[in-house]
Coordinates of C-alpha atoms and ligand atoms in Angstrom, one line a residue:
X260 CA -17.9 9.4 26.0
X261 CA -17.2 12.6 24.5
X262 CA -19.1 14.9 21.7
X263 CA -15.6 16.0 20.5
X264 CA -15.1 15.6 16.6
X265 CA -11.8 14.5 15.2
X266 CA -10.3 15.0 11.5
X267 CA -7.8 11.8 10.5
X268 CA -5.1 12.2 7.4
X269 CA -2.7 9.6 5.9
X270 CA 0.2 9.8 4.4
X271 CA 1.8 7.1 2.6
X272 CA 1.0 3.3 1.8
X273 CA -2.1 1.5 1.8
X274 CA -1.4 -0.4 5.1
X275 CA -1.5 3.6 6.3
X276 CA -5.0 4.0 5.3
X277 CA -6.2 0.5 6.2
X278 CA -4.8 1.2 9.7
X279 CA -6.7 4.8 9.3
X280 CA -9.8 3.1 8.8
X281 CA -9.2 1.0 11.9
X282 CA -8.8 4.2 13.9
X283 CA -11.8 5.9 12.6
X284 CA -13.5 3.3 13.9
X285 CA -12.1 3.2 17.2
X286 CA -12.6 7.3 17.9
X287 CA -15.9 6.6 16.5
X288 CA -16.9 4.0 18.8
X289 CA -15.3 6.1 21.7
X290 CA -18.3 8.6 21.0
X291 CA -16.3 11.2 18.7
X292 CA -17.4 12.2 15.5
X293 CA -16.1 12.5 11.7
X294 CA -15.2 15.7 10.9
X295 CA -14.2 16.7 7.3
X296 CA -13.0 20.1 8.1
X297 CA -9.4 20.1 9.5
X298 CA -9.6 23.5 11.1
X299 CA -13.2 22.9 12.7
X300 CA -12.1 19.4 14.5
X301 CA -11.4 19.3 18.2
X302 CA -8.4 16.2 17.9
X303 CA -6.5 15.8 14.5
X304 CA -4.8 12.9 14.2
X305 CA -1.2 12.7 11.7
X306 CA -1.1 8.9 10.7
X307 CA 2.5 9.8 9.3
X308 CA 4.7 7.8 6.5
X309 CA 8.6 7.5 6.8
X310 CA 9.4 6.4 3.8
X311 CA 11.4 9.4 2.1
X312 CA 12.0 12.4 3.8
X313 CA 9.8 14.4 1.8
X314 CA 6.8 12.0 3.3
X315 CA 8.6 12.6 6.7
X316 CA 9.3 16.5 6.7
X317 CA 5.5 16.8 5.0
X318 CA 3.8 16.3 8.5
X319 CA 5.5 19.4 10.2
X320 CA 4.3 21.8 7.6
X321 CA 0.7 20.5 8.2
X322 CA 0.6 20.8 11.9
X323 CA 2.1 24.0 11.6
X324 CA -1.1 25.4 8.9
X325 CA -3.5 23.9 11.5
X326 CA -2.0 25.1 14.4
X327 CA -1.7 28.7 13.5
X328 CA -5.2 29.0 12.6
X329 CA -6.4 27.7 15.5
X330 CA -3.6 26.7 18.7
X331 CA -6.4 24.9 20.3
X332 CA -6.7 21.2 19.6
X333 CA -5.1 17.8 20.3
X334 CA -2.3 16.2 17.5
X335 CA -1.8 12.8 17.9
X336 CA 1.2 12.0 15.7
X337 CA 1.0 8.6 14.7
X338 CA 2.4 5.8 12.5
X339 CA 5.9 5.8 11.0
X340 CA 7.2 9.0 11.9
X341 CA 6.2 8.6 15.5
X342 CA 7.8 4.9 15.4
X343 CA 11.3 6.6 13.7
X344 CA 11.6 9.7 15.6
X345 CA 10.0 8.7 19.0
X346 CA 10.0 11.6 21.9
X347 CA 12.4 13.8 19.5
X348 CA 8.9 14.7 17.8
X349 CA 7.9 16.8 20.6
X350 CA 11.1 19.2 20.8
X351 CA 10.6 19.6 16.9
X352 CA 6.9 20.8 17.6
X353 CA 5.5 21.6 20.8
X354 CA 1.8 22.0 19.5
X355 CA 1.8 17.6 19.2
X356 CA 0.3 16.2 22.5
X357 CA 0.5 12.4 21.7
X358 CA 3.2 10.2 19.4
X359 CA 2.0 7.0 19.0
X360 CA 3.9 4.0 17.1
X361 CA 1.7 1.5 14.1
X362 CA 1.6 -1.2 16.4
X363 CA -0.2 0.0 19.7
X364 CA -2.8 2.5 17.7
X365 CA -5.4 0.9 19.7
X366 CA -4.4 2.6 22.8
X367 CA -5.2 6.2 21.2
X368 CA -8.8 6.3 22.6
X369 CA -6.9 5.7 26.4
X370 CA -4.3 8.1 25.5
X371 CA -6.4 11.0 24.5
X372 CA -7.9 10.5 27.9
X373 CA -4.6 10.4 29.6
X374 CA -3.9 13.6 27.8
X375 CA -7.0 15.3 28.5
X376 CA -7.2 13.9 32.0
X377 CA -3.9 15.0 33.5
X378 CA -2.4 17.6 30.5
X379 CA 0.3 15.6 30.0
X380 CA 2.2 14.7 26.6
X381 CA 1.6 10.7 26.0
X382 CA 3.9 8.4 24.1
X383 CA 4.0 4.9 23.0
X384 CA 6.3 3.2 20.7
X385 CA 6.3 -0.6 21.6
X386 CA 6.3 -2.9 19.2
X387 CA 3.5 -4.7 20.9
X388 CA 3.5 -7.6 18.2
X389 CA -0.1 -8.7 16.9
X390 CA -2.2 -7.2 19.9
X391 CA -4.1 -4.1 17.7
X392 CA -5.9 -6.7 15.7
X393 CA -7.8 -7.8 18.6
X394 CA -9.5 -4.5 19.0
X395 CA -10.4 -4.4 15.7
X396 CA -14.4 -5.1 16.2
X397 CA -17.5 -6.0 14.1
X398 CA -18.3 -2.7 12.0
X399 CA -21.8 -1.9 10.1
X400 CA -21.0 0.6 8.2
X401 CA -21.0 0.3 4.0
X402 CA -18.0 -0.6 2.5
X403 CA -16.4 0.4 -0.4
X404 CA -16.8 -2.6 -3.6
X405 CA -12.6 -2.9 -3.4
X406 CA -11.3 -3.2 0.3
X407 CA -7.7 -3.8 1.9
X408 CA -7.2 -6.0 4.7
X409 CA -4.0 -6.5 6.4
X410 CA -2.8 -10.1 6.9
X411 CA 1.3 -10.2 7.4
X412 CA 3.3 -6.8 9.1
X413 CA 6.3 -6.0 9.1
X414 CA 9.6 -6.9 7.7
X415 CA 12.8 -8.7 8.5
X416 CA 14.6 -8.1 5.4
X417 CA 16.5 -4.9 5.8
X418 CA 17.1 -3.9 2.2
X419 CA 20.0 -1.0 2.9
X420 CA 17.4 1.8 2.2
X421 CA 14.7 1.4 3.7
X422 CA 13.1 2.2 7.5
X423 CA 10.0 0.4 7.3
X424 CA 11.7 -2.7 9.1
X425 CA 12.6 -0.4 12.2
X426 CA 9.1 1.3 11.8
X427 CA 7.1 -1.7 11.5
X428 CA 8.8 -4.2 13.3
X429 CA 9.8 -8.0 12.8
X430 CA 7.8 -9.7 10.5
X431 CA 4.2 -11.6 12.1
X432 CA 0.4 -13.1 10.6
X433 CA -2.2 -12.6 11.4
X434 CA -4.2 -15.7 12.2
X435 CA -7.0 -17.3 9.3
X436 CA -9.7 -16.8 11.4
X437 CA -9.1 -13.2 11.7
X438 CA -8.9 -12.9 8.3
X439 CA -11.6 -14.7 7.1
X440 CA -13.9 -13.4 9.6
X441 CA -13.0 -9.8 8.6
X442 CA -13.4 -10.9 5.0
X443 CA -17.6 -12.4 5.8
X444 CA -17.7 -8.8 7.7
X445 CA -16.1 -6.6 4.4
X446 CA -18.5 -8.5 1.7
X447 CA -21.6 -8.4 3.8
X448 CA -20.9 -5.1 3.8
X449 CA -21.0 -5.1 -0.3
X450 CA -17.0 -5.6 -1.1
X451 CA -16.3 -7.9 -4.0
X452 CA -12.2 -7.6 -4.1
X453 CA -10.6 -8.6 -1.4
X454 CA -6.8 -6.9 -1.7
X455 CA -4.4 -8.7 0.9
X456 CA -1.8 -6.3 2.7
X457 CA 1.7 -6.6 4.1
X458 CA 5.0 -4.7 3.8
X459 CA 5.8 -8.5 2.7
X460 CA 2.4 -9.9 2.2
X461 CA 4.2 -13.2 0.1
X462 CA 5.8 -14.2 3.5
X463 CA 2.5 -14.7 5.3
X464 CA 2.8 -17.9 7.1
X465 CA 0.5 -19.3 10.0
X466 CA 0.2 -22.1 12.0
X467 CA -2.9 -22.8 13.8
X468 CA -3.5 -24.7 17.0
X469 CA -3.9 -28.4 15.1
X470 CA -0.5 -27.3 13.7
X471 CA -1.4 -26.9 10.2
X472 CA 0.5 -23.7 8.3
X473 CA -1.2 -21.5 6.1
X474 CA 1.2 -20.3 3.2
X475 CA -0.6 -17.1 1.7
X476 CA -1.7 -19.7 -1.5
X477 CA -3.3 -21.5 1.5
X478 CA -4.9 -18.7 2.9
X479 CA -6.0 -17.3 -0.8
X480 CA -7.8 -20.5 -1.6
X481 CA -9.3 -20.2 1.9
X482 CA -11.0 -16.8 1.3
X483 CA -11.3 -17.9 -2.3
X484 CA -14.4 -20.5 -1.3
X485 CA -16.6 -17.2 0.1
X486 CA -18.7 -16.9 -2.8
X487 CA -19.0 -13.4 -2.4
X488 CA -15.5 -13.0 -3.3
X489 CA -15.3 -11.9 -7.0
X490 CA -11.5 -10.6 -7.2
X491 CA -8.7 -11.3 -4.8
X492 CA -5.4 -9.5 -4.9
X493 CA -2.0 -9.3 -3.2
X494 CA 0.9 -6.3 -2.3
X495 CA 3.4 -5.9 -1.7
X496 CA 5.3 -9.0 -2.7
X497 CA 9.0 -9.4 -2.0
X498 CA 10.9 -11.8 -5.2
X499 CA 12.4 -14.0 -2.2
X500 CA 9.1 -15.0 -1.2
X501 CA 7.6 -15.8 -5.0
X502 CA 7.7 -20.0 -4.4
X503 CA 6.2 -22.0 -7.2
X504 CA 3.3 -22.9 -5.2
X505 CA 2.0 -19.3 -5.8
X506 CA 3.2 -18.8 -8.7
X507 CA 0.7 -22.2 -10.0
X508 CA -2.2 -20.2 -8.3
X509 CA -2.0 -17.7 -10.7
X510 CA -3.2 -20.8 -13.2
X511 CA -5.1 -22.0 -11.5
X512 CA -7.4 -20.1 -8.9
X513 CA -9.9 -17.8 -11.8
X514 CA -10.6 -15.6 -8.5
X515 CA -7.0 -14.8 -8.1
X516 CA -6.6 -11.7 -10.6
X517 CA -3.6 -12.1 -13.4
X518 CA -1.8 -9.4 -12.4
X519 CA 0.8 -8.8 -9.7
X520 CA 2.7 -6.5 -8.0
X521 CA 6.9 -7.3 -7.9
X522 CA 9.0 -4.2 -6.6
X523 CA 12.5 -5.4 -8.8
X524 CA 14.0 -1.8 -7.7
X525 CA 16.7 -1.7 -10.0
X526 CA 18.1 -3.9 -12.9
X527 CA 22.0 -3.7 -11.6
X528 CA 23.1 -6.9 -9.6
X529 CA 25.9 -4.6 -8.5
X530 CA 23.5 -2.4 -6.6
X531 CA 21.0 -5.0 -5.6
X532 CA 23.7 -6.5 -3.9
X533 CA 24.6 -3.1 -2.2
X534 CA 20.6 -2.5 -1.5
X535 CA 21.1 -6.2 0.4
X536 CA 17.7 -7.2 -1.9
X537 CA 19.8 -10.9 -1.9
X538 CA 18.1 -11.6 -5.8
X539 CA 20.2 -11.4 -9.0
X540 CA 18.5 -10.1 -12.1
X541 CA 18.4 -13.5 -13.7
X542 CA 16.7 -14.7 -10.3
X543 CA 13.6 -12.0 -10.8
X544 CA 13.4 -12.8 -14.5
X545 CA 13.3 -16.6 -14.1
X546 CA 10.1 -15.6 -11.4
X547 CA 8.5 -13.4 -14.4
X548 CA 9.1 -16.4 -17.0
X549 CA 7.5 -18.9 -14.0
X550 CA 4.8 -17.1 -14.2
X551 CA 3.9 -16.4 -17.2
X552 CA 4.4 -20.3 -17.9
X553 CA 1.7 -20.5 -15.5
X554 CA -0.6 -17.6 -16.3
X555 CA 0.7 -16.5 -19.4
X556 CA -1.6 -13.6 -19.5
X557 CA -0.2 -11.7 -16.2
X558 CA 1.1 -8.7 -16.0
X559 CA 3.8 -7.5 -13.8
X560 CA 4.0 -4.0 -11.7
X561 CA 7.1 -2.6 -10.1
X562 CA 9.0 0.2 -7.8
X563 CA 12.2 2.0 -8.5
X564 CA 14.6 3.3 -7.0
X565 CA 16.8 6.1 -8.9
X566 CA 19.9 7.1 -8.0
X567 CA 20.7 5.0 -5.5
X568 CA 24.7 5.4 -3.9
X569 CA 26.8 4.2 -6.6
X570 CA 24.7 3.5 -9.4
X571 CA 26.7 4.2 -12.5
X572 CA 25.4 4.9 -16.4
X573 CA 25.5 1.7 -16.7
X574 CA 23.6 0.5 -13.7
X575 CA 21.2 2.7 -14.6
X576 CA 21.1 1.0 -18.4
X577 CA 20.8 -2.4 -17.0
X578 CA 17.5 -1.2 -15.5
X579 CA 16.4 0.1 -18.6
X580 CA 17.2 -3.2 -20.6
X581 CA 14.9 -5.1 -17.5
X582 CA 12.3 -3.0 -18.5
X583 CA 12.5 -4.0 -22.0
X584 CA 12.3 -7.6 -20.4
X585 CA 9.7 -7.7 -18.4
X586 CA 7.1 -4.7 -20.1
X587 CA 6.3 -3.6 -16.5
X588 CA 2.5 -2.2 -17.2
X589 CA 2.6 -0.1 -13.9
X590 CA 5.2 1.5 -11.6
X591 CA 6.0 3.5 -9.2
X592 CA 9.7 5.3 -9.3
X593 CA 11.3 7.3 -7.2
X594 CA 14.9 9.2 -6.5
X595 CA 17.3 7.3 -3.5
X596 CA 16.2 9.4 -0.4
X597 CA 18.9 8.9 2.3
X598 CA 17.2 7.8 5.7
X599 CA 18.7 7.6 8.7
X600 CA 19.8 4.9 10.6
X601 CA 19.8 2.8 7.4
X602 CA 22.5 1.4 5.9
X603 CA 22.7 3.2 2.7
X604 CA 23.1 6.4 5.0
X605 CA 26.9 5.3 5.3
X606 CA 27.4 5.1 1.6
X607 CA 29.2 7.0 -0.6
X608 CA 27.4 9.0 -3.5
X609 CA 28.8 11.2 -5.8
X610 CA 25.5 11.4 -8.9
X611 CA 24.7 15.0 -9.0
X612 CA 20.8 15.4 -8.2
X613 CA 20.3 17.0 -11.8
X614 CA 22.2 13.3 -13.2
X615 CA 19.3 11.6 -11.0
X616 CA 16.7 13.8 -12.0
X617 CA 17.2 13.5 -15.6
X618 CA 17.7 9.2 -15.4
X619 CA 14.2 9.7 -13.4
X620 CA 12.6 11.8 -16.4
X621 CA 14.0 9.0 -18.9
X622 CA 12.7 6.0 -16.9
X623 CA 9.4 7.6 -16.3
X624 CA 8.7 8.4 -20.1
X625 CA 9.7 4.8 -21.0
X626 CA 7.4 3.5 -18.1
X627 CA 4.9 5.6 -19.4
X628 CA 4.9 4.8 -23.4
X629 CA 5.0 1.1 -22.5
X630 CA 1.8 1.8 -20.3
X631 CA 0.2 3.9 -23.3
X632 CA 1.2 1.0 -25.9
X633 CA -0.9 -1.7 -23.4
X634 CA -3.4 0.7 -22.8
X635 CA -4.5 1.3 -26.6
X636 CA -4.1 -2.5 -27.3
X637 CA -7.4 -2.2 -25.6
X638 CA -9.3 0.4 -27.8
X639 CA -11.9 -1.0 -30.4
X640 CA -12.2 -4.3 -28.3
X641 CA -14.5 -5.8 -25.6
X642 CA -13.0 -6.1 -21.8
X643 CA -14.6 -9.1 -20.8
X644 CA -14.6 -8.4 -17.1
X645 CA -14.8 -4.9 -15.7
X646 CA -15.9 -4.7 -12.0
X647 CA -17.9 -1.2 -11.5
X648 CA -16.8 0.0 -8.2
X649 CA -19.0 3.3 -8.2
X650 CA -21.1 5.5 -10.2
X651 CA -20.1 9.3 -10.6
X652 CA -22.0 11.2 -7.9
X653 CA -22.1 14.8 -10.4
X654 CA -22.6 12.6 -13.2
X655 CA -24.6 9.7 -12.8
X656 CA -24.4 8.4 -16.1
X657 CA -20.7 7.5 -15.8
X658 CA -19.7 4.7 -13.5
X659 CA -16.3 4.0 -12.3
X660 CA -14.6 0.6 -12.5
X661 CA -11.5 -1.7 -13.0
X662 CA -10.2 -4.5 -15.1
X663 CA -8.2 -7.7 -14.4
X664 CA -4.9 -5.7 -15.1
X665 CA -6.3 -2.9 -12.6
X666 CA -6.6 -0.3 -15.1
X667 CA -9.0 2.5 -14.3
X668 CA -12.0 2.0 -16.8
X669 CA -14.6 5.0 -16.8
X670 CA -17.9 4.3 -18.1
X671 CA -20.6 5.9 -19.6
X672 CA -24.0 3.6 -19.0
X673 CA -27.5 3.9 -17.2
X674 CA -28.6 1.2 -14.6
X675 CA -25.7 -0.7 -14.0
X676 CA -25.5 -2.3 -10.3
X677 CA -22.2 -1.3 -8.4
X678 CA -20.4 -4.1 -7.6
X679 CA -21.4 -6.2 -10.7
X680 CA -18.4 -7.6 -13.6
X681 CA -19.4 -6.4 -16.8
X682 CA -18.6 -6.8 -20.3
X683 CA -17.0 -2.8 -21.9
X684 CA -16.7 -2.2 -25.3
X685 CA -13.2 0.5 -24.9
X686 CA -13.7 3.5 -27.5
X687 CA -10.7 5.6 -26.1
X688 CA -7.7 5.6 -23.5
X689 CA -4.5 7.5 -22.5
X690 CA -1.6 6.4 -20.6
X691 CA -3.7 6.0 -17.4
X692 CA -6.9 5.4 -17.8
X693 CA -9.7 3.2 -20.2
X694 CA -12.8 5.0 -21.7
X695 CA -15.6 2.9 -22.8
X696 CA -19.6 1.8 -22.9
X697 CA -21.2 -1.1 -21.9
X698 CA -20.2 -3.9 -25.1
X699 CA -23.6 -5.7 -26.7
Ligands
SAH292 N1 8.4 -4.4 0.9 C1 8.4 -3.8 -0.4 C2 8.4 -2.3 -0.4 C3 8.0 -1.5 0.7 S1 8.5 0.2 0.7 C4 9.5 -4.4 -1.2 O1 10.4 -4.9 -0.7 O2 9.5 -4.2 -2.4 C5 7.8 0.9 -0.8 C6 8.7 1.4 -1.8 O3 9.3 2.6 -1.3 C7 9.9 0.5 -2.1 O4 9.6 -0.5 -3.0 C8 11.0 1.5 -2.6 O5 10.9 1.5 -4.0 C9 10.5 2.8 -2.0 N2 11.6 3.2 -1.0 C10 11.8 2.7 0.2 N3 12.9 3.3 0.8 C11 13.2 4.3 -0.1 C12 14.2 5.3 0.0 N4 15.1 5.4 1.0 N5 14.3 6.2 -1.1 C13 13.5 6.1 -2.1 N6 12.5 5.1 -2.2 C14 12.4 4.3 -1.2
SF4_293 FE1 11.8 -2.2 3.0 FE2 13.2 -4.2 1.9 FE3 11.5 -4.7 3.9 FE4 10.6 -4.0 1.5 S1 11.7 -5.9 1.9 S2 9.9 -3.3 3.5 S3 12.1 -2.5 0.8 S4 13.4 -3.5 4.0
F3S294 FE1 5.4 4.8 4.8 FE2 5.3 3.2 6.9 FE3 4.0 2.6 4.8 S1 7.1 4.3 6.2 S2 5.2 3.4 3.2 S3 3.6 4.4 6.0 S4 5.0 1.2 6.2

């Protein structure tokens, strides 16, 4: 036991700050406490994202401001970063003390002790499949009305870009019971919206000790019988796991929300054959018009990637006609960053940045006007279901909540009950967000 405080910052996805949560509550059981003063905290720990090497380089800077101020303290560096650049990590900055890979974050309570104990750097960068969810342990504390849980890691796919398979490891589930035990815990604790993680959360498959597998439609109906459960959700999604089974669950499970998350990357099939995605764009369209034969009121949300080595004009125009297509409602887009020890690394790529830059700016703007059209569709009508995940702490008239489509809706209402799916009347909107009051 210790009466040390700690300070814990993520970078990068949401499996990041699910995992961040996990490790709050491991310090925290280890006798530390919260701190939310970075400067004042005795151990900071870096739970670091890989992903593009501005997410990568980002870390440095911020052990470097903390360090300065105050040379005193223990840096754990943990998550992808420490997985991707293992003991390199402590030649590039002497001030870290512990680098600790996503897999074994349960061992930082031992490892701070090891540290402490001995003054010795620690390291760990198994892959030690699985064994982290087992120290995850009955919490009390209040959670939020929208909560993650991770039920698949990991990734086998190795699209040409991307590090997360040799950050996260080969693909595994995580068993039913686990889940739907953490689930009771998460809405006893006052979630309604239960969002499903994995880096390929469509590939979930378990099989249990009577031998029966769990396909994540299995598992979704599973958590879908806790009447608790108002909204469930799924990311990230990979098109080569979309099977028809799930795509009839949009239909017909009302708890499973009509909108999903489908990274498509880039409309080219010349360069999602160099990004090794192994789907044509007439593959990924045929999933969209699956679906929406199924739910024909889903919406579809999508990553980018600009720029990547090779991608021509016209490339970049075949992306912009699959927009057109599919009327993507949310997105995230971002320039090719070149990783190392990827595939892609070994390409050729001749696009100036500026070229990239400016194909960015264009898809962005078209992203964004498509966004702005759905968005105003909404204005003068009633959202049927909003569900109010909090109420504004400097304004307590204004409450905080999202529809099925995940849109932000703010509004302005006395007495409502947090955690309740309400009927808004929408008055006014932007791009982003919905503006409304409570519809009579
Ligand atoms: N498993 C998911 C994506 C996980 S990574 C999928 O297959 O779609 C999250 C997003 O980061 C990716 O969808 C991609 O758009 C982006 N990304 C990954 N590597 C990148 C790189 N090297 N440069 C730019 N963006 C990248
Ligand atoms: Fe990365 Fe591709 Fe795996 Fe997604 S499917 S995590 S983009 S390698
Ligand atoms: Fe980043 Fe690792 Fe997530 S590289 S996006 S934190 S899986």
């Amino acid at each position: 036991m210790t009466n040390k405080s700690f300070f814990i910052k993520s970078y990068g996805c949401q499996m990041n700050e699910y995992d961040s949560e996990k490790i709050t509550s491991l310090l925290l059981k280890d006798g530390y406490s919260n701190s939310d003063d970075i400067n004042k905290a005795d151990l900071i720990v870096f739970n670091t994202c890989n992903i593009r090497e501005k997410a990568a380089q980002k870390v440095y800077s911020d052990i470097g401001r903390v360090t300065k101020k105050n040379n005193n303290k223990t840096i754990a560096l943990v998550g992808c970063v420490a997985q991707a650049e293992n003991d390199e990590i402590f030649k590039k900055n002497k001030d870290v003390d512990i680098v600790l890979g996503p897999q074994s974050y349960h061992l930082l309570p031992k490892m701070i002790d090891a540290h402490n104990e001995y003054q010795k750097k620690q390291i760990n960068t198994d892959f030690i499949i699985n064994e982290k969810f087992d120290f995850i342990h009955e919490e009390k504390s209040p959670k939020g009305v929208s909560s993650y849980i991770t039920i698949q890691e990991g990734c086998d796919k190795f699209c040409a870009f991307c590090v997360v398979p040799f950050t996260r490891g080969p693909e595994y589930s995580r068993s039913v019971i686990n889940i739907v035990e953490e689930t009771k815990s998460l809405i006893d604790r006052g979630t309604r919206e239960i969002i499903l993680l994995g880096q390929n959360v469509n590939a979930y498959s378990y099989s249990d000790e009577e031998n029966m597998t769990y396909s994540i439609s299995k598992l979704i109906d599973e958590i879908s019988k806790l009447d608790n459960v108002k909204r469930i959700r799924y990311t990230t999604s990979h098109p080569n796991n979309m099977d028809q089974e799930l795509m009839r669950l949009h239909g017909s499970n009302e708890k499973l929300m009509p909108f999903l998350h489908l990274p498509v990357q880039s409309g080219s099939d010349e360069i999602l054959k160099n990004m090794n995605r192994k789907y044509s764009i007439d593959e990924y369209k045929k999933i969209i018009d699956g679906l929406k034969t199924y739910c024909p009121n889903i919406e579809i949300s999508s990553d980018f990637i600009i720029g990547f080595p090779g991608e021509t004009k016209k490339d970049f125009q075949e992306t912009l006609a699959l927009i057109d297509y599919v009327q993507f409602k949310q997105s995230y887009s971002f320039i090719y960053s070149e990783r190392p020890g990827t595939k892609a690394a070994n390409l050729e790529d001749n696009t100036l940045l500026e070229e990239k830059k400016e194909r960015l700016e264009i898809l962005q703007q078209k992203l964004q006007k498509i966004q702005l059209e759905f968005n105003t569709s909404f204005c003068n009508t009633n959202l049927t279901n909003v569900l109010i995940e909090n109420q504004s702490q400097s304004n307590p008239e204004y409450y905080f909540g999202r529809s099925t489509f995940l849109q932000p809706v703010y509004v302005k209402a006395k007495n409502l009950t947090v955690g309740d799916i309400v009927p808004i009347g929408i008055e006014t909107c932007n791009h982003k967000s919905l503006y409304g009051t409570i519809a009579h």
